[in-house]
PDB file of C-alpha atoms in Angstrom:
ATOM      1  CA  MET D   1     -28.270   4.614   6.359  1.00 40.00           C
ATOM      2  CA  ASN D   2     -26.944   3.028   9.565  1.00 43.00           C
ATOM      3  CA  ASP D   3     -23.351   3.809  10.628  1.00 41.00           C
ATOM      4  CA  ALA D   4     -22.534   0.096  10.501  1.00 39.00           C
ATOM      5  CA  LEU D   5     -23.021   0.146   6.737  1.00 47.00           C
ATOM      6  CA  PHE D   6     -20.180   2.662   6.455  1.00 83.00           C
ATOM      7  CA  LEU D   7     -17.622   0.725   8.513  1.00 91.00           C
ATOM      8  CA  ILE D   8     -14.504  -0.306   6.622  1.00 96.00           C
ATOM      9  CA  PRO D   9     -11.683  -2.615   7.788  1.00 97.00           C
ATOM     10  CA  VAL D  10      -8.154  -1.227   7.912  1.00 97.00           C
ATOM     11  CA  GLY D  11      -5.159  -2.700   6.112  1.00 96.00           C
ATOM     12  CA  VAL D  12      -1.839  -1.277   7.287  1.00 97.00           C
ATOM     13  CA  SER D  13       0.748  -1.461   4.524  1.00 94.00           C
ATOM     14  CA  ALA D  14       4.363  -1.714   5.676  1.00 95.00           C
ATOM     15  CA  ARG D  15       7.243  -0.961   3.308  1.00 97.00           C
ATOM     16  CA  HIS D  16       7.287  -3.398   0.409  1.00 98.00           C
ATOM     17  CA  VAL D  17       8.501  -4.048  -3.119  1.00 98.00           C
ATOM     18  CA  HIS D  18       6.685  -5.094  -6.301  1.00 98.00           C
ATOM     19  CA  LEU D  19       9.056  -6.622  -8.861  1.00 98.00           C
ATOM     20  CA  SER D  20       8.856  -7.193 -12.578  1.00 98.00           C
ATOM     21  CA  ALA D  21       9.734 -10.698 -13.796  1.00 97.00           C
ATOM     22  CA  ILE D  22      13.011  -9.423 -15.239  1.00 97.00           C
ATOM     23  CA  HIS D  23      14.025  -7.849 -11.948  1.00 98.00           C
ATOM     24  CA  VAL D  24      13.147 -11.010 -10.004  1.00 98.00           C
ATOM     25  CA  GLU D  25      15.729 -12.848 -12.113  1.00 98.00           C
ATOM     26  CA  LEU D  26      18.317 -10.078 -11.765  1.00 98.00           C
ATOM     27  CA  LEU D  27      17.989 -10.113  -7.973  1.00 98.00           C
ATOM     28  CA  PHE D  28      17.498 -13.841  -7.339  1.00 98.00           C
ATOM     29  CA  GLY D  29      18.864 -15.674 -10.379  1.00 97.00           C
ATOM     30  CA  LYS D  30      17.732 -16.819 -13.793  1.00 96.00           C
ATOM     31  CA  GLY D  31      14.400 -18.637 -13.786  1.00 96.00           C
ATOM     32  CA  TYR D  32      13.693 -17.801 -10.152  1.00 97.00           C
ATOM     33  CA  GLN D  33      10.044 -17.805  -9.010  1.00 96.00           C
ATOM     34  CA  LEU D  34       8.799 -16.004  -5.913  1.00 97.00           C
ATOM     35  CA  GLN D  35       7.596 -18.254  -3.100  1.00 97.00           C
ATOM     36  CA  VAL D  36       4.360 -17.563  -1.217  1.00 97.00           C
ATOM     37  CA  TYR D  37       4.831 -16.666   2.450  1.00 97.00           C
ATOM     38  CA  LYS D  38       1.207 -15.723   3.148  1.00 96.00           C
ATOM     39  CA  HIS D  39      -1.826 -14.638   1.172  1.00 95.00           C
ATOM     40  CA  LEU D  40      -3.057 -11.068   1.586  1.00 92.00           C
ATOM     41  CA  SER D  41      -6.594  -9.753   1.946  1.00 90.00           C
ATOM     42  CA  GLN D  42      -6.763  -8.606  -1.681  1.00 91.00           C
ATOM     43  CA  PRO D  43      -7.563 -11.606  -3.915  1.00 89.00           C
ATOM     44  CA  GLY D  44      -4.546 -13.030  -5.743  1.00 91.00           C
ATOM     45  CA  GLN D  45      -2.026 -10.941  -3.798  1.00 94.00           C
ATOM     46  CA  TYR D  46       0.560 -12.445  -1.475  1.00 97.00           C
ATOM     47  CA  ALA D  47       3.575 -11.643   0.643  1.00 97.00           C
ATOM     48  CA  ALA D  48       6.565 -13.544  -0.714  1.00 98.00           C
ATOM     49  CA  LYS D  49       9.132 -15.364   1.396  1.00 98.00           C
ATOM     50  CA  GLU D  50      11.814 -13.286  -0.303  1.00 98.00           C
ATOM     51  CA  THR D  51      13.073  -9.947   0.987  1.00 98.00           C
ATOM     52  CA  VAL D  52      15.550  -7.417  -0.384  1.00 98.00           C
ATOM     53  CA  MET D  53      17.688  -4.531   0.863  1.00 98.00           C
ATOM     54  CA  LEU D  54      16.806  -0.964  -0.088  1.00 98.00           C
ATOM     55  CA  THR D  55      19.667   1.527  -0.329  1.00 98.00           C
ATOM     56  CA  GLY D  56      19.513   5.305  -0.584  1.00 97.00           C
ATOM     57  CA  PRO D  57      22.019   8.161  -0.293  1.00 96.00           C
ATOM     58  CA  LYS D  58      21.957   8.192   3.503  1.00 97.00           C
ATOM     59  CA  GLY D  59      21.051   4.702   4.657  1.00 97.00           C
ATOM     60  CA  THR D  60      19.693   1.236   4.008  1.00 98.00           C
ATOM     61  CA  ILE D  61      16.634  -0.765   4.997  1.00 98.00           C
ATOM     62  CA  ASP D  62      17.106  -4.504   5.252  1.00 97.00           C
ATOM     63  CA  LYS D  63      14.518  -7.223   4.698  1.00 97.00           C
ATOM     64  CA  ALA D  64      11.942  -5.232   2.751  1.00 98.00           C
ATOM     65  CA  ARG D  65       9.222  -7.731   1.864  1.00 98.00           C
ATOM     66  CA  ILE D  66       8.389  -8.503  -1.762  1.00 98.00           C
ATOM     67  CA  LEU D  67       4.701  -8.730  -2.670  1.00 98.00           C
ATOM     68  CA  GLY D  68       3.535 -10.905  -5.523  1.00 96.00           C
ATOM     69  CA  PRO D  69       2.591 -11.663  -8.156  1.00 96.00           C
ATOM     70  CA  ASN D  70       5.059  -9.961 -10.511  1.00 97.00           C
ATOM     71  CA  ARG D  71       4.157  -6.509 -11.822  1.00 95.00           C
ATOM     72  CA  PRO D  72       4.793  -5.022 -15.265  1.00 95.00           C
ATOM     73  CA  ALA D  73       7.041  -2.400 -13.618  1.00 96.00           C
ATOM     74  CA  THR D  74       9.080  -2.566 -10.416  1.00 98.00           C
ATOM     75  CA  GLN D  75       7.773  -0.329  -7.645  1.00 97.00           C
ATOM     76  CA  VAL D  76       8.908   0.319  -4.075  1.00 98.00           C
ATOM     77  CA  GLU D  77       6.538   1.715  -1.440  1.00 98.00           C
ATOM     78  CA  VAL D  78       7.846   3.196   1.813  1.00 98.00           C
ATOM     79  CA  SER D  79       6.635   5.473   4.606  1.00 98.00           C
ATOM     80  CA  LEU D  80       7.911   9.004   5.119  1.00 97.00           C
ATOM     81  CA  THR D  81       9.922   7.755   8.106  1.00 97.00           C
ATOM     82  CA  ASP D  82      11.571   5.170   5.835  1.00 98.00           C
ATOM     83  CA  ALA D  83      12.300   7.899   3.284  1.00 98.00           C
ATOM     84  CA  TYR D  84      14.133   9.946   5.943  1.00 97.00           C
ATOM     85  CA  CYS D  85      16.222   6.886   6.800  1.00 97.00           C
ATOM     86  CA  LEU D  86      17.120   6.334   3.145  1.00 98.00           C
ATOM     87  CA  GLY D  87      17.782  10.018   2.453  1.00 97.00           C
ATOM     88  CA  VAL D  88      15.237  10.304  -0.354  1.00 97.00           C
ATOM     89  CA  SER D  89      12.130  12.421  -1.033  1.00 96.00           C
ATOM     90  CA  PRO D  90       9.592  10.224  -2.811  1.00 97.00           C
ATOM     91  CA  PRO D  91       6.306  11.741  -3.947  1.00 97.00           C
ATOM     92  CA  ILE D  92       2.957  10.669  -2.510  1.00 97.00           C
ATOM     93  CA  ARG D  93       1.391   8.785  -5.389  1.00 95.00           C
ATOM     94  CA  GLU D  94      -1.221   6.244  -6.330  1.00 93.00           C
ATOM     95  CA  SER D  95       0.256   2.811  -6.970  1.00 91.00           C
ATOM     96  CA  GLY D  96       1.537   2.503 -10.532  1.00 91.00           C
ATOM     97  CA  ASN D  97       2.021   6.253 -11.036  1.00 93.00           C
ATOM     98  CA  LEU D  98       5.816   6.173 -11.165  1.00 94.00           C
ATOM     99  CA  GLY D  99       6.756   8.913 -13.625  1.00 94.00           C
ATOM    100  CA  GLY D 100       9.180  11.307 -11.961  1.00 94.00           C
ATOM    101  CA  SER D 101       9.236   9.327  -8.714  1.00 96.00           C
ATOM    102  CA  SER D 102      12.383   8.832  -6.644  1.00 97.00           C
ATOM    103  CA  PRO D 103      15.399   6.638  -7.446  1.00 97.00           C
ATOM    104  CA  ILE D 104      16.298   3.651  -5.287  1.00 98.00           C
ATOM    105  CA  THR D 105      18.771   0.759  -5.300  1.00 98.00           C
ATOM    106  CA  ILE D 106      17.434  -2.731  -4.595  1.00 98.00           C
ATOM    107  CA  ILE D 107      19.890  -5.431  -3.526  1.00 98.00           C
ATOM    108  CA  GLY D 108      19.118  -9.148  -3.655  1.00 98.00           C
ATOM    109  CA  PRO D 109      21.178 -12.290  -3.039  1.00 97.00           C
ATOM    110  CA  LYS D 110      22.244 -12.625  -6.694  1.00 97.00           C
ATOM    111  CA  GLY D 111      22.479  -9.027  -7.859  1.00 97.00           C
ATOM    112  CA  SER D 112      21.262  -5.465  -7.540  1.00 98.00           C
ATOM    113  CA  ILE D 113      19.268  -2.997  -9.603  1.00 98.00           C
ATOM    114  CA  TYR D 114      19.200   0.793  -9.646  1.00 98.00           C
ATOM    115  CA  LEU D 115      15.853   2.382 -10.461  1.00 97.00           C
ATOM    116  CA  GLN D 116      15.993   5.957 -11.719  1.00 97.00           C
ATOM    117  CA  GLU D 117      12.341   6.163 -10.727  1.00 96.00           C
ATOM    118  CA  GLY D 118      10.035   3.776  -8.907  1.00 97.00           C
ATOM    119  CA  LEU D 119      10.052   4.773  -5.219  1.00 98.00           C
ATOM    120  CA  ILE D 120       6.835   6.298  -3.835  1.00 98.00           C
ATOM    121  CA  ILE D 121       4.884   6.897  -0.675  1.00 98.00           C
ATOM    122  CA  ALA D 122       1.515   5.339  -1.484  1.00 96.00           C
ATOM    123  CA  SER D 123      -1.466   7.659  -1.161  1.00 97.00           C
ATOM    124  CA  ARG D 124      -4.175   6.398   1.169  1.00 96.00           C
ATOM    125  CA  HIS D 125      -7.115   4.777  -0.569  1.00 97.00           C
ATOM    126  CA  ILE D 126     -10.042   2.396  -0.191  1.00 97.00           C
ATOM    127  CA  HIS D 127     -10.327  -0.802  -2.198  1.00 97.00           C
ATOM    128  CA  MET D 128     -13.889  -1.965  -2.769  1.00 96.00           C
ATOM    129  CA  SER D 129     -15.899  -4.197  -5.056  1.00 96.00           C
ATOM    130  CA  GLU D 130     -18.561  -2.899  -7.409  1.00 96.00           C
ATOM    131  CA  GLU D 131     -21.203  -4.147  -4.962  1.00 96.00           C
ATOM    132  CA  ASP D 132     -19.539  -2.226  -2.122  1.00 94.00           C
ATOM    133  CA  ALA D 133     -19.485   0.929  -4.257  1.00 94.00           C
ATOM    134  CA  VAL D 134     -23.240   0.662  -4.808  1.00 94.00           C
ATOM    135  CA  GLN D 135     -23.808   0.130  -1.079  1.00 90.00           C
ATOM    136  CA  PHE D 136     -21.633   3.110  -0.108  1.00 91.00           C
ATOM    137  CA  GLN D 137     -22.985   5.207  -2.989  1.00 91.00           C
ATOM    138  CA  VAL D 138     -19.525   6.097  -4.310  1.00 93.00           C
ATOM    139  CA  HIS D 139     -17.710   5.663  -7.615  1.00 95.00           C
ATOM    140  CA  GLU D 140     -14.222   4.881  -8.892  1.00 96.00           C
ATOM    141  CA  GLY D 141     -12.027   7.942  -8.420  1.00 95.00           C
ATOM    142  CA  ASP D 142     -14.242   9.642  -5.829  1.00 95.00           C
ATOM    143  CA  PHE D 143     -12.571  11.186  -2.792  1.00 94.00           C
ATOM    144  CA  VAL D 144     -14.018  10.732   0.689  1.00 93.00           C
ATOM    145  CA  ASN D 145     -12.998  11.359   4.287  1.00 94.00           C
ATOM    146  CA  VAL D 146     -12.380   8.563   6.775  1.00 95.00           C
ATOM    147  CA  ILE D 147     -12.458   8.868  10.556  1.00 94.00           C
ATOM    148  CA  SER D 148     -10.720   6.707  13.126  1.00 93.00           C
ATOM    149  CA  ARG D 149     -12.715   6.723  16.358  1.00 87.00           C
ATOM    150  CA  PHE D 150     -10.199   4.903  18.543  1.00 82.00           C
ATOM    151  CA  GLU D 151      -7.881   6.209  21.266  1.00 84.00           C
ATOM    152  CA  ARG D 152      -6.409   8.883  18.979  1.00 87.00           C
ATOM    153  CA  PRO D 153      -9.271  10.030  16.714  1.00 91.00           C
ATOM    154  CA  ILE D 154      -8.104  11.281  13.337  1.00 94.00           C
ATOM    155  CA  ILE D 155      -9.885  12.297  10.157  1.00 94.00           C
ATOM    156  CA  PHE D 156      -8.091  11.185   6.987  1.00 96.00           C
ATOM    157  CA  ASN D 157      -8.934  13.593   4.171  1.00 94.00           C
ATOM    158  CA  GLU D 158      -8.878  13.037   0.412  1.00 93.00           C
ATOM    159  CA  VAL D 159      -9.079   9.233   0.475  1.00 96.00           C
ATOM    160  CA  LYS D 160      -9.462   7.901  -3.062  1.00 96.00           C
ATOM    161  CA  ILE D 161     -12.024   5.227  -3.886  1.00 96.00           C
ATOM    162  CA  ARG D 162     -10.732   2.393  -6.066  1.00 96.00           C
ATOM    163  CA  VAL D 163     -13.352   0.028  -7.436  1.00 97.00           C
ATOM    164  CA  SER D 164     -12.854  -3.382  -9.058  1.00 95.00           C
ATOM    165  CA  SER D 165     -14.532  -6.769  -9.086  1.00 92.00           C
ATOM    166  CA  GLN D 166     -11.111  -8.075  -7.975  1.00 91.00           C
ATOM    167  CA  TYR D 167     -10.991  -5.953  -4.793  1.00 95.00           C
ATOM    168  CA  CYS D 168     -11.924  -6.765  -1.217  1.00 95.00           C
ATOM    169  CA  LEU D 169     -13.189  -3.926   1.011  1.00 96.00           C
ATOM    170  CA  GLU D 170     -10.245  -2.347   2.841  1.00 97.00           C
ATOM    171  CA  PHE D 171      -8.853   1.079   3.787  1.00 97.00           C
ATOM    172  CA  HIS D 172      -5.119   1.135   3.000  1.00 97.00           C
ATOM    173  CA  ILE D 173      -2.727   3.364   4.937  1.00 97.00           C
ATOM    174  CA  ASP D 174       0.995   3.160   5.628  1.00 97.00           C
ATOM    175  CA  THR D 175       2.658   2.557   8.986  1.00 97.00           C
ATOM    176  CA  ASP D 176       3.186   6.257   9.738  1.00 97.00           C
ATOM    177  CA  GLU D 177      -0.506   7.008   9.269  1.00 97.00           C
ATOM    178  CA  ALA D 178      -1.528   3.934  11.252  1.00 97.00           C
ATOM    179  CA  ASN D 179       0.749   4.829  14.149  1.00 96.00           C
ATOM    180  CA  ALA D 180      -0.530   8.419  14.230  1.00 95.00           C
ATOM    181  CA  ALA D 181      -4.081   7.110  14.682  1.00 95.00           C
ATOM    182  CA  ARG D 182      -3.036   4.060  16.732  1.00 95.00           C
ATOM    183  CA  LEU D 183      -4.645   1.772  14.162  1.00 96.00           C
ATOM    184  CA  LYS D 184      -3.747  -1.772  13.224  1.00 95.00           C
ATOM    185  CA  SER D 185      -4.859  -4.105  10.447  1.00 96.00           C
ATOM    186  CA  GLY D 186      -8.343  -5.409  11.125  1.00 95.00           C
ATOM    187  CA  ASP D 187      -9.542  -2.312  12.989  1.00 96.00           C
ATOM    188  CA  GLN D 188     -12.536  -0.535  11.502  1.00 95.00           C
ATOM    189  CA  VAL D 189     -12.929   3.091  10.437  1.00 96.00           C
ATOM    190  CA  LEU D 190     -15.920   5.120   9.335  1.00 94.00           C
ATOM    191  CA  LEU D 191     -16.352   6.468   5.830  1.00 92.00           C
ATOM    192  CA  LEU D 192     -17.611  10.058   5.823  1.00 83.00           C
ATOM    193  CA  LYS D 193     -19.458  11.433   2.820  1.00 70.00           C
ATOM    194  CA  ASN D 194     -19.465  15.158   2.063  1.00 56.00           C
ATOM    195  CA  GLY D 195     -17.206  15.768   5.052  1.00 48.00           C
ATOM    196  CA  SER D 196     -20.012  15.247   7.581  1.00 46.00           C
ATOM    197  CA  ILE D 197     -19.938  12.983  10.626  1.00 45.00           C
TER     198      ILE D 197
END
């Protein structure tokens, strides 16, 4: 198979917040609806106009972007650098796996909420459609390696494959990982199978 068939676009994920409907109202007021700022690459997902403040034991981060639509459970995703700033030690987890994750306070214009758990560093992963999975010969839950071949070549190990008809092909990493490899959204990386280049 030609290398070009293994190329995957990068999506760099900055710190962000997913809110439940109840928490949207607690932070922004009763009946409040998030407003679309811009649509994201994954179908149906968008960056909202609204931002919030994140507060930890040692510091705060202002203007953390909310991503919509609403989620069943509120979740905050930060980089390790952000975690140092906040004074917290969140686990590296797949999105939605919040049991035993770190606490965080979220402050909005109309109120604040304290989560006993809900703060994570998102584990790197690849979104792809079922058609993409057939093309790349991988399955939901598989782990692969990904190489950046730019100015600072890096191999990302243990990258989880996530497959859904609702997904668009994209390799998701946080800002720390992107900066280490000097990657930006829209760059392309190479999927490595069986650890071989």
